[in-house]
Coordinates of C-alpha atoms in Angstrom, one line a residue:
Chain A
X140 CA 121.1 -97.7 120.3
X141 CA 123.3 -99.0 117.6
X142 CA 126.3 -96.8 117.1
X143 CA 125.6 -96.9 113.4
X144 CA 122.3 -95.0 113.9
X145 CA 122.4 -91.2 113.8
X146 CA 120.6 -89.7 116.7
X147 CA 118.7 -86.4 116.9
X148 CA 121.5 -84.2 118.2
X149 CA 124.2 -84.0 115.6
X150 CA 126.9 -81.4 115.5
X151 CA 127.9 -80.2 112.1
X152 CA 131.2 -78.4 111.6
X153 CA 132.8 -77.2 108.4
X154 CA 136.5 -77.8 107.7
X155 CA 138.5 -76.8 104.6
X156 CA 141.4 -79.1 103.8
X157 CA 144.8 -77.4 104.5
X158 CA 147.8 -77.9 102.3
X159 CA 149.7 -79.0 105.4
X160 CA 147.2 -81.9 105.7
X161 CA 148.0 -83.4 102.4
X162 CA 150.8 -86.0 101.7
X163 CA 152.7 -87.0 98.6
X164 CA 149.8 -89.4 97.5
X165 CA 148.0 -86.1 96.8
X166 CA 145.4 -86.9 99.4
X167 CA 144.9 -86.0 103.1
X168 CA 147.3 -87.9 105.4
X169 CA 145.2 -90.3 107.4
X170 CA 146.0 -89.2 110.9
X171 CA 144.4 -85.8 110.2
X172 CA 140.9 -87.3 110.3
X173 CA 141.4 -87.7 114.1
X174 CA 142.1 -84.0 114.3
X175 CA 138.9 -83.2 112.5
X176 CA 137.0 -85.7 114.7
X177 CA 138.3 -83.6 117.7
X178 CA 137.0 -80.4 116.1
X179 CA 133.6 -82.0 115.6
X180 CA 133.6 -83.2 119.2
X181 CA 134.4 -79.8 120.7
X182 CA 131.8 -78.1 118.5
X183 CA 129.1 -80.6 119.4
X184 CA 129.9 -80.1 123.1
X185 CA 129.8 -76.3 122.6
X186 CA 126.4 -76.7 120.9
X187 CA 125.2 -78.7 124.0
X188 CA 126.3 -75.9 126.2
X189 CA 129.7 -77.4 127.3
X190 CA 132.8 -75.3 126.6
X191 CA 135.6 -77.8 126.7
X192 CA 138.2 -75.2 127.5
X193 CA 136.2 -74.3 130.6
X194 CA 135.7 -77.9 131.6
X195 CA 139.5 -78.4 131.3
X196 CA 140.1 -75.2 133.4
X197 CA 138.0 -76.9 136.1
X198 CA 140.5 -79.8 136.1
X199 CA 138.5 -82.2 134.0
X200 CA 139.4 -83.6 130.6
X201 CA 138.2 -86.4 128.4
X202 CA 141.2 -88.6 127.4
X203 CA 140.9 -90.8 124.3
X204 CA 141.2 -94.5 125.1
X205 CA 140.2 -95.8 121.8
X206 CA 139.8 -94.6 118.2
X207 CA 138.5 -96.3 115.1
X208 CA 138.5 -94.8 111.6
X209 CA 137.1 -96.3 108.4
X210 CA 138.3 -94.5 105.3
X211 CA 136.0 -94.6 102.3
X212 CA 137.3 -92.0 99.8
X213 CA 140.2 -89.6 100.1
X214 CA 139.8 -86.0 101.0
X215 CA 141.9 -83.7 98.9
X216 CA 143.4 -80.2 99.2
X217 CA 141.0 -77.4 99.5
X218 CA 137.9 -79.7 99.8
X219 CA 135.1 -78.4 101.9
X220 CA 134.1 -81.0 104.4
X221 CA 131.4 -81.4 106.9
X222 CA 132.1 -83.2 110.2
X223 CA 129.0 -84.7 111.7
X224 CA 129.4 -85.7 115.4
X225 CA 127.1 -87.3 117.9
X226 CA 127.2 -88.9 121.3
X227 CA 126.8 -92.6 120.9
X228 CA 127.1 -93.5 124.5
X229 CA 127.5 -92.0 128.0
X230 CA 128.0 -94.6 130.7
X231 CA 129.4 -93.2 134.0
X232 CA 133.0 -92.1 133.2
X233 CA 132.9 -93.5 129.6
X234 CA 131.8 -91.2 126.8
X235 CA 131.7 -92.4 123.2
X236 CA 131.4 -90.2 120.2
X237 CA 130.7 -91.2 116.6
X238 CA 131.6 -89.3 113.4
X239 CA 130.8 -89.0 109.7
X240 CA 132.9 -86.8 107.4
X241 CA 131.4 -85.9 104.0
X242 CA 132.6 -83.7 101.1
X243 CA 130.6 -80.8 99.9
X244 CA 128.6 -79.9 97.8
X245 CA 127.2 -83.4 97.3
X246 CA 127.6 -85.0 100.8
X247 CA 129.9 -87.7 99.5
X248 CA 130.9 -89.9 102.5
X249 CA 134.6 -89.9 103.0
X250 CA 135.1 -91.4 106.4
X251 CA 133.3 -92.8 109.5
X252 CA 134.6 -93.5 113.0
X253 CA 134.3 -93.5 116.7
X254 CA 136.3 -92.4 119.7
X255 CA 135.9 -93.7 123.3
X256 CA 136.9 -91.4 126.1
X257 CA 137.3 -91.6 129.9
X258 CA 137.0 -88.6 132.2
X259 CA 140.4 -87.7 133.7
X260 CA 141.9 -85.1 136.0
X261 CA 144.9 -83.0 135.0
X262 CA 147.0 -85.8 136.3
X263 CA 145.5 -88.0 133.6
X264 CA 144.0 -90.2 136.3
X265 CA 140.4 -91.3 136.1
X266 CA 137.9 -89.1 138.0
X267 CA 134.2 -88.4 138.0
X268 CA 132.8 -85.8 135.6
X269 CA 131.0 -82.9 137.4
X270 CA 127.2 -83.6 137.4
X271 CA 126.4 -80.5 135.3
X272 CA 128.5 -81.9 132.4
X273 CA 127.2 -85.4 132.8
X274 CA 123.7 -84.1 132.5
X275 CA 124.4 -82.1 129.4
X276 CA 126.1 -85.0 127.6
X277 CA 123.7 -87.7 128.8
X278 CA 120.7 -85.7 127.5
X279 CA 122.1 -85.8 124.0
X280 CA 123.1 -89.5 124.0
X281 CA 120.7 -92.2 123.1
X282 CA 122.5 -94.8 125.0
X283 CA 122.9 -93.5 128.5
X284 CA 123.5 -95.1 131.9
X285 CA 124.9 -92.3 134.1
Chain B
X5 CA 180.8 -63.9 116.0
X6 CA 178.8 -63.8 112.9
X7 CA 175.8 -66.1 113.0
X8 CA 176.9 -67.5 109.6
X9 CA 180.1 -69.0 111.2
X10 CA 179.8 -72.4 112.7
X11 CA 181.4 -72.6 116.2
X12 CA 183.2 -75.5 117.8
X13 CA 180.2 -77.1 119.7
X14 CA 177.8 -78.3 117.0
X15 CA 175.1 -80.8 117.8
X16 CA 174.4 -83.3 115.1
X17 CA 171.1 -85.2 115.0
X18 CA 169.8 -87.5 112.5
X19 CA 166.2 -87.4 111.2
X20 CA 164.5 -89.6 108.6
X21 CA 161.7 -87.9 106.7
X22 CA 158.2 -89.3 107.7
X23 CA 155.4 -89.7 105.2
X24 CA 153.3 -87.5 107.4
X25 CA 155.8 -84.7 106.8
X26 CA 155.3 -84.6 103.0
X27 CA 152.7 -82.6 101.1
X28 CA 151.2 -82.9 97.7
X29 CA 154.1 -81.2 96.0
X30 CA 155.9 -84.5 96.9
X31 CA 158.3 -82.6 99.2
X32 CA 158.4 -81.9 102.9
X33 CA 155.9 -79.3 104.0
X34 CA 157.9 -76.2 105.0
X35 CA 156.6 -75.9 108.6
X36 CA 158.2 -79.2 109.5
X37 CA 161.7 -77.8 109.3
X38 CA 160.9 -75.8 112.5
X39 CA 160.1 -79.1 114.2
X40 CA 163.5 -80.5 113.1
X41 CA 165.2 -77.4 114.4
X42 CA 163.6 -78.0 117.8
X43 CA 164.9 -81.6 117.8
X44 CA 168.3 -80.3 117.0
X45 CA 168.1 -77.7 119.8
X46 CA 167.0 -80.2 122.4
X47 CA 169.8 -82.6 121.4
X48 CA 172.4 -79.9 121.4
X49 CA 171.3 -78.9 124.9
X50 CA 171.4 -82.6 126.0
X51 CA 175.0 -82.8 124.6
X52 CA 175.9 -79.8 126.7
X53 CA 174.5 -81.5 129.8
X54 CA 171.1 -79.7 129.9
X55 CA 168.0 -81.9 129.8
X56 CA 165.2 -79.7 128.5
X57 CA 162.5 -81.7 130.1
X58 CA 164.2 -81.3 133.5
X59 CA 164.6 -77.6 133.0
X60 CA 160.9 -77.3 132.2
X61 CA 160.1 -79.4 135.2
X62 CA 161.9 -76.8 137.2
X63 CA 159.6 -74.2 135.8
X64 CA 161.8 -72.7 133.1
X65 CA 161.2 -72.8 129.4
X66 CA 162.7 -71.2 126.4
X67 CA 159.9 -69.6 124.3
X68 CA 160.4 -68.9 120.6
X69 CA 160.2 -65.2 119.9
X70 CA 161.6 -65.3 116.4
X71 CA 162.2 -67.9 113.7
X72 CA 163.9 -67.5 110.3
X73 CA 164.2 -70.3 107.7
X74 CA 165.9 -70.2 104.3
X75 CA 164.9 -73.2 102.1
X76 CA 167.6 -74.2 99.5
X77 CA 166.5 -77.6 98.2
X78 CA 163.5 -79.7 99.2
X79 CA 163.7 -82.7 101.5
X80 CA 161.8 -85.7 100.3
X81 CA 160.1 -88.7 101.8
X82 CA 162.5 -91.2 103.5
X83 CA 165.5 -88.9 103.1
X84 CA 168.1 -89.2 105.8
X85 CA 168.9 -85.7 107.2
X86 CA 171.4 -84.3 109.6
X87 CA 170.4 -81.3 111.7
X88 CA 173.4 -79.3 112.8
X89 CA 172.7 -76.9 115.7
X90 CA 174.8 -74.4 117.5
X91 CA 174.4 -71.6 120.0
X92 CA 174.9 -68.3 118.1
X93 CA 174.3 -66.0 121.1
X94 CA 173.5 -66.0 124.8
X95 CA 172.8 -62.5 126.2
X96 CA 171.0 -62.5 129.6
X97 CA 167.5 -63.9 128.9
X98 CA 168.0 -64.1 125.2
X99 CA 169.3 -67.3 123.6
X100 CA 169.8 -67.7 119.8
X101 CA 170.3 -71.0 118.0
X102 CA 171.4 -71.5 114.4
X103 CA 170.8 -74.5 112.2
X104 CA 171.9 -76.2 109.0
X105 CA 170.0 -79.2 107.6
X106 CA 171.8 -81.4 105.1
X107 CA 170.9 -84.6 103.3
X108 CA 172.9 -87.8 103.5
X109 CA 175.0 -89.3 102.1
X110 CA 176.5 -86.2 100.4
X111 CA 175.8 -83.4 102.9
X112 CA 173.7 -81.5 100.4
X113 CA 172.6 -78.3 102.1
X114 CA 168.7 -78.2 102.2
X115 CA 168.0 -75.5 104.7
X116 CA 169.5 -72.9 107.1
X117 CA 167.8 -70.9 109.9
X118 CA 167.9 -69.3 113.3
X119 CA 165.5 -69.2 116.2
X120 CA 165.6 -66.6 119.0
X121 CA 164.3 -67.5 122.4
X122 CA 163.6 -65.8 125.7
X123 CA 163.6 -67.6 129.0
X124 CA 160.0 -67.9 130.5
X125 CA 158.3 -69.4 133.5
X126 CA 155.4 -71.8 133.1
X127 CA 153.1 -68.7 133.0
X128 CA 154.9 -67.7 129.8
X129 CA 156.3 -64.6 131.5
X130 CA 159.9 -63.6 131.2
X131 CA 162.2 -64.8 134.0
X132 CA 165.8 -65.4 134.8
X133 CA 167.4 -68.7 133.7
X134 CA 168.9 -70.6 136.7
X135 CA 172.7 -69.9 136.7
X136 CA 173.6 -73.6 136.1
X137 CA 171.8 -73.5 132.8
X138 CA 173.2 -70.1 131.8
X139 CA 176.7 -71.4 132.4
X140 CA 176.2 -74.5 130.3
X141 CA 174.8 -72.5 127.4
X142 CA 177.1 -69.6 127.6
X143 CA 180.2 -71.8 127.6
X144 CA 179.1 -73.2 124.2
X145 CA 178.2 -69.8 122.6
X146 CA 180.8 -67.7 120.9
X147 CA 178.8 -64.5 121.4
X148 CA 178.0 -64.4 125.1
X149 CA 177.2 -61.6 127.5
X150 CA 175.5 -63.2 130.5
Chain C
X162 CA 156.7 -49.9 99.9
X163 CA 158.0 -50.9 103.3
X164 CA 156.9 -54.4 104.2
X165 CA 155.8 -53.1 107.5
X166 CA 153.1 -51.0 105.8
X167 CA 149.7 -52.6 105.2
X168 CA 148.4 -52.1 101.7
X169 CA 144.8 -51.7 100.4
X170 CA 144.1 -55.4 99.6
X171 CA 144.3 -57.4 102.8
X172 CA 142.8 -60.9 103.1
X173 CA 141.2 -61.7 106.4
X174 CA 140.7 -65.3 107.4
X175 CA 139.4 -66.7 110.6
X176 CA 141.0 -69.7 112.4
X177 CA 140.0 -71.3 115.6
X178 CA 142.9 -72.9 117.5
X179 CA 142.7 -76.7 117.5
X180 CA 143.7 -78.8 120.5
X181 CA 146.2 -80.6 118.2
X182 CA 148.0 -77.3 117.7
X183 CA 148.8 -76.8 121.4
X184 CA 151.9 -78.1 123.2
X185 CA 152.7 -78.9 126.8
X186 CA 153.5 -75.2 127.5
X187 CA 149.7 -74.8 127.1
X188 CA 150.2 -72.5 124.1
X189 CA 150.2 -73.1 120.3
X190 CA 153.3 -74.9 119.1
X191 CA 155.3 -72.3 117.1
X192 CA 155.4 -74.1 113.8
X193 CA 151.7 -73.9 113.4
X194 CA 151.8 -70.2 112.7
X195 CA 153.3 -71.1 109.3
X196 CA 150.3 -73.3 108.6
X197 CA 148.0 -70.4 109.4
X198 CA 150.1 -68.1 107.2
X199 CA 149.5 -70.6 104.3
X200 CA 145.7 -70.5 105.0
X201 CA 145.8 -66.7 104.8
X202 CA 147.9 -66.8 101.6
X203 CA 145.5 -69.2 99.9
X204 CA 142.4 -67.2 100.9
X205 CA 144.0 -63.9 99.8
X206 CA 144.7 -65.4 96.4
X207 CA 141.2 -66.7 96.2
X208 CA 139.9 -63.2 97.0
X209 CA 142.1 -61.9 94.1
X210 CA 140.5 -64.5 91.8
X211 CA 143.3 -67.0 91.9
X212 CA 142.4 -70.5 93.0
X213 CA 145.7 -72.1 94.1
X214 CA 144.5 -75.6 93.5
X215 CA 143.7 -74.7 89.9
X216 CA 147.0 -73.0 89.5
X217 CA 148.7 -76.1 90.8
X218 CA 146.6 -78.3 88.5
X219 CA 148.1 -76.3 85.6
X220 CA 151.6 -77.3 86.8
X221 CA 152.5 -74.1 88.7
X222 CA 153.2 -73.8 92.4
X223 CA 154.7 -71.2 94.6
X224 CA 157.5 -72.9 96.7
X225 CA 158.5 -71.2 100.0
X226 CA 162.2 -70.1 99.9
X227 CA 162.2 -68.1 103.0
X228 CA 160.0 -67.6 106.1
X229 CA 160.3 -65.3 109.0
X230 CA 158.0 -65.2 112.1
X231 CA 158.1 -62.8 115.1
X232 CA 156.1 -64.1 118.0
X233 CA 154.6 -61.4 120.3
X234 CA 152.1 -63.2 122.5
X235 CA 151.0 -66.9 122.5
X236 CA 147.8 -68.1 121.0
X237 CA 145.9 -70.6 123.1
X238 CA 143.5 -73.4 122.7
X239 CA 140.1 -72.4 121.3
X240 CA 141.2 -68.8 120.6
X241 CA 139.6 -67.2 117.6
X242 CA 142.2 -65.7 115.4
X243 CA 142.3 -63.4 112.4
X244 CA 145.0 -63.9 109.8
X245 CA 145.6 -60.8 107.8
X246 CA 147.6 -61.4 104.6
X247 CA 148.8 -59.1 101.9
X248 CA 151.2 -59.1 99.0
X249 CA 154.3 -57.2 99.9
X250 CA 156.2 -57.7 96.6
X251 CA 155.9 -59.3 93.2
X252 CA 159.1 -59.2 91.2
X253 CA 159.2 -61.6 88.2
X254 CA 159.3 -65.1 89.7
X255 CA 159.5 -63.8 93.3
X256 CA 156.4 -63.3 95.4
X257 CA 156.5 -62.0 98.9
X258 CA 153.6 -62.2 101.3
X259 CA 153.3 -60.5 104.7
X260 CA 151.0 -61.5 107.7
X261 CA 149.6 -60.4 111.0
X262 CA 147.8 -62.7 113.3
X263 CA 145.5 -61.1 115.9
X264 CA 143.2 -62.6 118.6
X265 CA 139.5 -61.8 118.8
X266 CA 137.6 -60.0 120.1
X267 CA 140.1 -57.3 120.8
X268 CA 142.6 -57.6 117.9
X269 CA 145.5 -58.3 120.1
X270 CA 148.6 -58.8 118.0
X271 CA 150.1 -62.2 118.5
X272 CA 152.4 -62.7 115.5
X273 CA 153.8 -61.1 112.4
X274 CA 155.8 -62.6 109.6
X275 CA 156.7 -62.8 105.9
X276 CA 157.2 -65.6 103.4
X277 CA 159.1 -65.4 100.2
X278 CA 158.2 -67.7 97.3
X279 CA 159.4 -68.6 93.9
X280 CA 157.3 -69.9 91.1
X281 CA 158.0 -73.6 90.3
X282 CA 156.8 -76.4 88.1
X283 CA 155.7 -79.7 89.5
X284 CA 159.4 -80.8 89.3
X285 CA 160.1 -78.0 91.8
X286 CA 162.3 -76.2 89.2
X287 CA 161.9 -72.5 88.7
X288 CA 159.5 -71.5 85.9
X289 CA 157.5 -68.5 84.7
X290 CA 154.1 -67.9 86.2
X291 CA 151.4 -67.7 83.6
X292 CA 150.6 -64.1 82.8
X293 CA 147.0 -64.2 84.0
X294 CA 148.3 -65.1 87.5
X295 CA 151.1 -62.5 87.5
X296 CA 148.6 -59.8 86.6
X297 CA 146.2 -60.8 89.4
X298 CA 149.0 -60.8 92.0
X299 CA 150.8 -57.7 90.7
X300 CA 147.7 -55.7 90.8
X301 CA 147.4 -56.3 94.5
X302 CA 151.0 -55.7 95.4
X303 CA 152.3 -52.2 96.2
X304 CA 155.9 -53.2 95.2
X305 CA 155.7 -54.7 91.7
X306 CA 158.2 -55.1 89.0
X307 CA 156.8 -57.9 86.7
Chain D
X36 CA 146.4 -116.5 113.6
X37 CA 144.7 -114.3 116.0
X38 CA 145.8 -110.7 115.5
X39 CA 146.6 -110.5 119.2
X40 CA 149.4 -113.0 118.8
X41 CA 152.8 -111.7 117.9
X42 CA 154.4 -113.6 115.1
X43 CA 158.1 -114.3 114.4
X44 CA 158.9 -111.3 112.2
X45 CA 158.5 -108.2 114.3
X46 CA 160.0 -104.9 113.3
X47 CA 161.3 -102.7 116.1
X48 CA 161.8 -99.0 115.6
X49 CA 162.8 -96.4 118.1
X50 CA 161.1 -93.0 118.3
X51 CA 161.8 -90.2 120.7
X52 CA 158.7 -88.0 121.5
X53 CA 159.0 -84.5 120.0
X54 CA 157.8 -81.4 121.7
X55 CA 155.6 -80.7 118.7
X56 CA 153.8 -84.0 119.4
X57 CA 152.6 -83.0 122.9
X58 CA 149.4 -81.1 123.7
X59 CA 148.2 -79.0 126.6
X60 CA 147.3 -82.1 128.7
X61 CA 151.1 -82.5 128.8
X62 CA 150.8 -85.8 126.9
X63 CA 151.2 -86.8 123.3
X64 CA 148.3 -85.8 121.1
X65 CA 146.5 -89.0 120.2
X66 CA 146.7 -88.6 116.4
X67 CA 150.5 -88.9 116.5
X68 CA 150.4 -92.6 117.3
X69 CA 149.1 -93.2 113.8
X70 CA 152.3 -91.4 112.5
X71 CA 154.4 -93.7 114.6
X72 CA 152.5 -96.7 113.4
X73 CA 153.4 -95.6 109.9
X74 CA 157.1 -95.3 110.8
X75 CA 156.9 -98.8 112.2
X76 CA 155.2 -100.1 109.1
X77 CA 157.8 -98.6 106.7
X78 CA 160.7 -100.0 108.8
X79 CA 159.2 -103.5 109.0
X80 CA 158.8 -103.4 105.2
X81 CA 162.4 -102.2 104.8
X82 CA 163.5 -105.1 107.1
X83 CA 161.6 -107.5 104.8
X84 CA 163.5 -106.1 101.8
X85 CA 160.7 -103.8 100.5
X86 CA 161.6 -100.1 100.2
X87 CA 158.3 -98.3 100.3
X88 CA 159.6 -95.3 98.5
X89 CA 160.7 -97.5 95.6
X90 CA 157.4 -99.4 95.6
X91 CA 155.6 -96.0 95.3
X92 CA 158.0 -94.9 92.5
X93 CA 156.7 -98.0 90.7
X94 CA 153.2 -96.7 91.0
X95 CA 152.0 -98.8 93.9
X96 CA 150.9 -97.5 97.3
X97 CA 149.2 -99.1 100.3
X98 CA 146.3 -96.8 101.2
X99 CA 144.9 -97.0 104.7
X100 CA 141.2 -98.1 104.8
X101 CA 140.9 -98.7 108.5
X102 CA 142.7 -97.8 111.6
X103 CA 142.2 -98.8 115.2
X104 CA 144.1 -97.6 118.2
X105 CA 143.7 -98.5 121.9
X106 CA 145.5 -96.1 124.2
X107 CA 146.6 -97.6 127.5
X108 CA 149.0 -95.0 129.1
X109 CA 150.1 -91.7 127.8
X110 CA 153.4 -91.1 126.1
X111 CA 155.1 -87.9 127.3
X112 CA 157.7 -85.5 125.9
X113 CA 161.2 -86.9 125.4
X114 CA 160.1 -90.5 126.2
X115 CA 162.0 -93.1 124.3
X116 CA 159.5 -95.5 122.6
X117 CA 159.7 -98.7 120.7
X118 CA 157.2 -99.3 117.9
X119 CA 156.8 -103.1 117.3
X120 CA 155.1 -103.9 114.0
X121 CA 154.1 -107.1 112.4
X122 CA 152.0 -108.3 109.4
X123 CA 148.8 -109.7 110.8
X124 CA 147.2 -110.6 107.4
X125 CA 147.9 -110.6 103.7
X126 CA 144.9 -111.5 101.6
X127 CA 145.2 -110.6 97.9
X128 CA 145.0 -106.8 97.8
X129 CA 144.4 -106.5 101.6
X130 CA 147.3 -106.0 104.0
X131 CA 146.8 -105.7 107.7
X132 CA 149.5 -104.6 110.1
X133 CA 149.4 -104.7 113.9
X134 CA 151.4 -102.5 116.4
X135 CA 152.5 -102.3 120.0
X136 CA 154.1 -99.2 121.4
X137 CA 156.1 -99.5 124.6
X138 CA 158.1 -97.0 126.6
X139 CA 161.8 -97.6 127.5
X140 CA 163.6 -98.6 129.6
X141 CA 160.9 -100.9 131.1
X142 CA 158.8 -101.9 128.1
X143 CA 155.6 -100.3 129.6
X144 CA 152.8 -100.9 127.1
X145 CA 151.4 -97.5 126.0
X146 CA 149.3 -98.4 123.0
X147 CA 148.1 -101.1 120.6
X148 CA 146.5 -100.9 117.2
X149 CA 145.9 -102.2 113.7
X150 CA 145.7 -100.7 110.3
X151 CA 144.2 -102.3 107.2
X152 CA 145.4 -101.3 103.8
X153 CA 144.5 -101.9 100.2
X154 CA 147.0 -101.7 97.3
X155 CA 146.3 -98.7 95.1
X156 CA 147.8 -97.0 92.1
X157 CA 148.9 -93.4 92.0
X158 CA 145.3 -92.6 91.0
X159 CA 144.2 -94.1 94.4
X160 CA 142.3 -96.8 92.6
X161 CA 142.6 -100.4 93.7
X162 CA 145.2 -102.5 91.8
X163 CA 147.3 -105.6 92.1
X164 CA 150.5 -105.5 94.1
X165 CA 153.5 -106.7 92.0
X166 CA 154.3 -110.3 92.8
X167 CA 157.7 -109.6 94.2
X168 CA 156.2 -107.4 96.9
X169 CA 153.3 -109.9 97.6
X170 CA 155.9 -112.6 98.2
X171 CA 157.9 -110.5 100.6
X172 CA 154.9 -109.6 102.7
X173 CA 153.2 -112.9 102.5
X174 CA 156.3 -114.7 103.8
X175 CA 156.2 -112.6 106.9
X176 CA 152.5 -112.9 107.7
X177 CA 151.0 -115.8 109.6
X178 CA 147.6 -115.4 108.0
X179 CA 148.2 -115.4 104.2
X180 CA 146.0 -116.1 101.3
X181 CA 147.6 -114.5 98.3

């Protein structure tokens, strides 16, 4: 599947822009979109039955190894946003998420991006993801090679 | 000693305001002063011979239990600031730091504050601070009752 | 009214702890509570009929001049929190808010605090708040002297 | 020039990792690298004779339209980092910066990335950059087509 396609399982999370997230250009500071991506990612996993805090308590995290963000239009203070998140790829220890952020009420596209992750232990070293989690994620990704 | 007095041992750390720290009022977002206080605190401890990262590696942290900030004038993007930090009190497991933030080149006072800490283990439960650290801190505090 | 009393009009806002808000003690970094206070403040004002973004668009902001936070128990990643906010005082250009943050589902108290604000123009200089806003806020504060 | 090549004019800025920048994996939260990129960018411009705060005061900003980060090894609390920044491309209203972040004292590579910017006015709409700034930036970029 092309990462630009949106698959069936898409998490949708709402975020309202905080004053702390703005900068003196009167728009959201660009690093904050990565924080919203993370919120979308966690909520998608929750929707798939995977509680990230439990997975981490079992000694398994998904560290970010790459992030790409394309900014289209600025988000502003108090905007209501929707973060759409989906699994673009699951390949062994590599998991790739894709994101679209739109502004309500008219679904104006503000931002798109992807993050690539590898599964790590609490020592930040690469490890295998427990099979129950692989199965949950792979079932939701169009491009899977477990 | 009154906390408003500045004692002999005062740590001085320089900080330049980051764009990320501004908000849409075109001034620094107020929560960031607590981050600068923390930088001042760590640098004061380093100056006293206490590396906070080592202390934490030994299972000992200083959790914030109270913070007070009085904002006088706003810091702005790219300002060069000086964070002055000193130990106001060391009383058993309680450590209190005080802070002044001024803007260069004219030492204009922007902000004052205090933070109160208790010594905790990695489980966030109260514990005793190792004697070597108590001694380092107590020697620099005017109001000490170890 | 004593600021420790909770008045009739209390805003309640829900916040879920973000991964970005944690630190390496595995708890929320202490400066983030000020960000949550701000969210509570804005939502209380909205509930009273005052949209802060509109007020600011009319050239009127409420700058923080003092903040106090008392930390009781740490918030942790993915916790669901409730931020309770109320107006403790409205006295001419001075507005004081008070806050309690509890953790769901058992309303465990994590944090209390207050922030004091003065009304400013976009130049950050003190100004009068338009009467319509004073009236909205004063009606919700127990300790009022407009 | 290939963006992977490092040109002659490279800004070098030092950053020490703040406690606020860590997360509960005991490493720096990944969004913070974008903040350090920004610090590197501003310091490179300053080194080239362009004060970003002055440029902005003249109604001219450089908005981020794309960001890419490749994380190699995690930065940790209190690490001393060097942010190397250079101009990869200046093409009319498009400016591209590239970055490498290494950890002292051994220059271990932690992170690489690029950001693409367009010149905007205070209304966030595309505009021309004043010629004096174009000249300063173009002189330092290997791939220039003003």
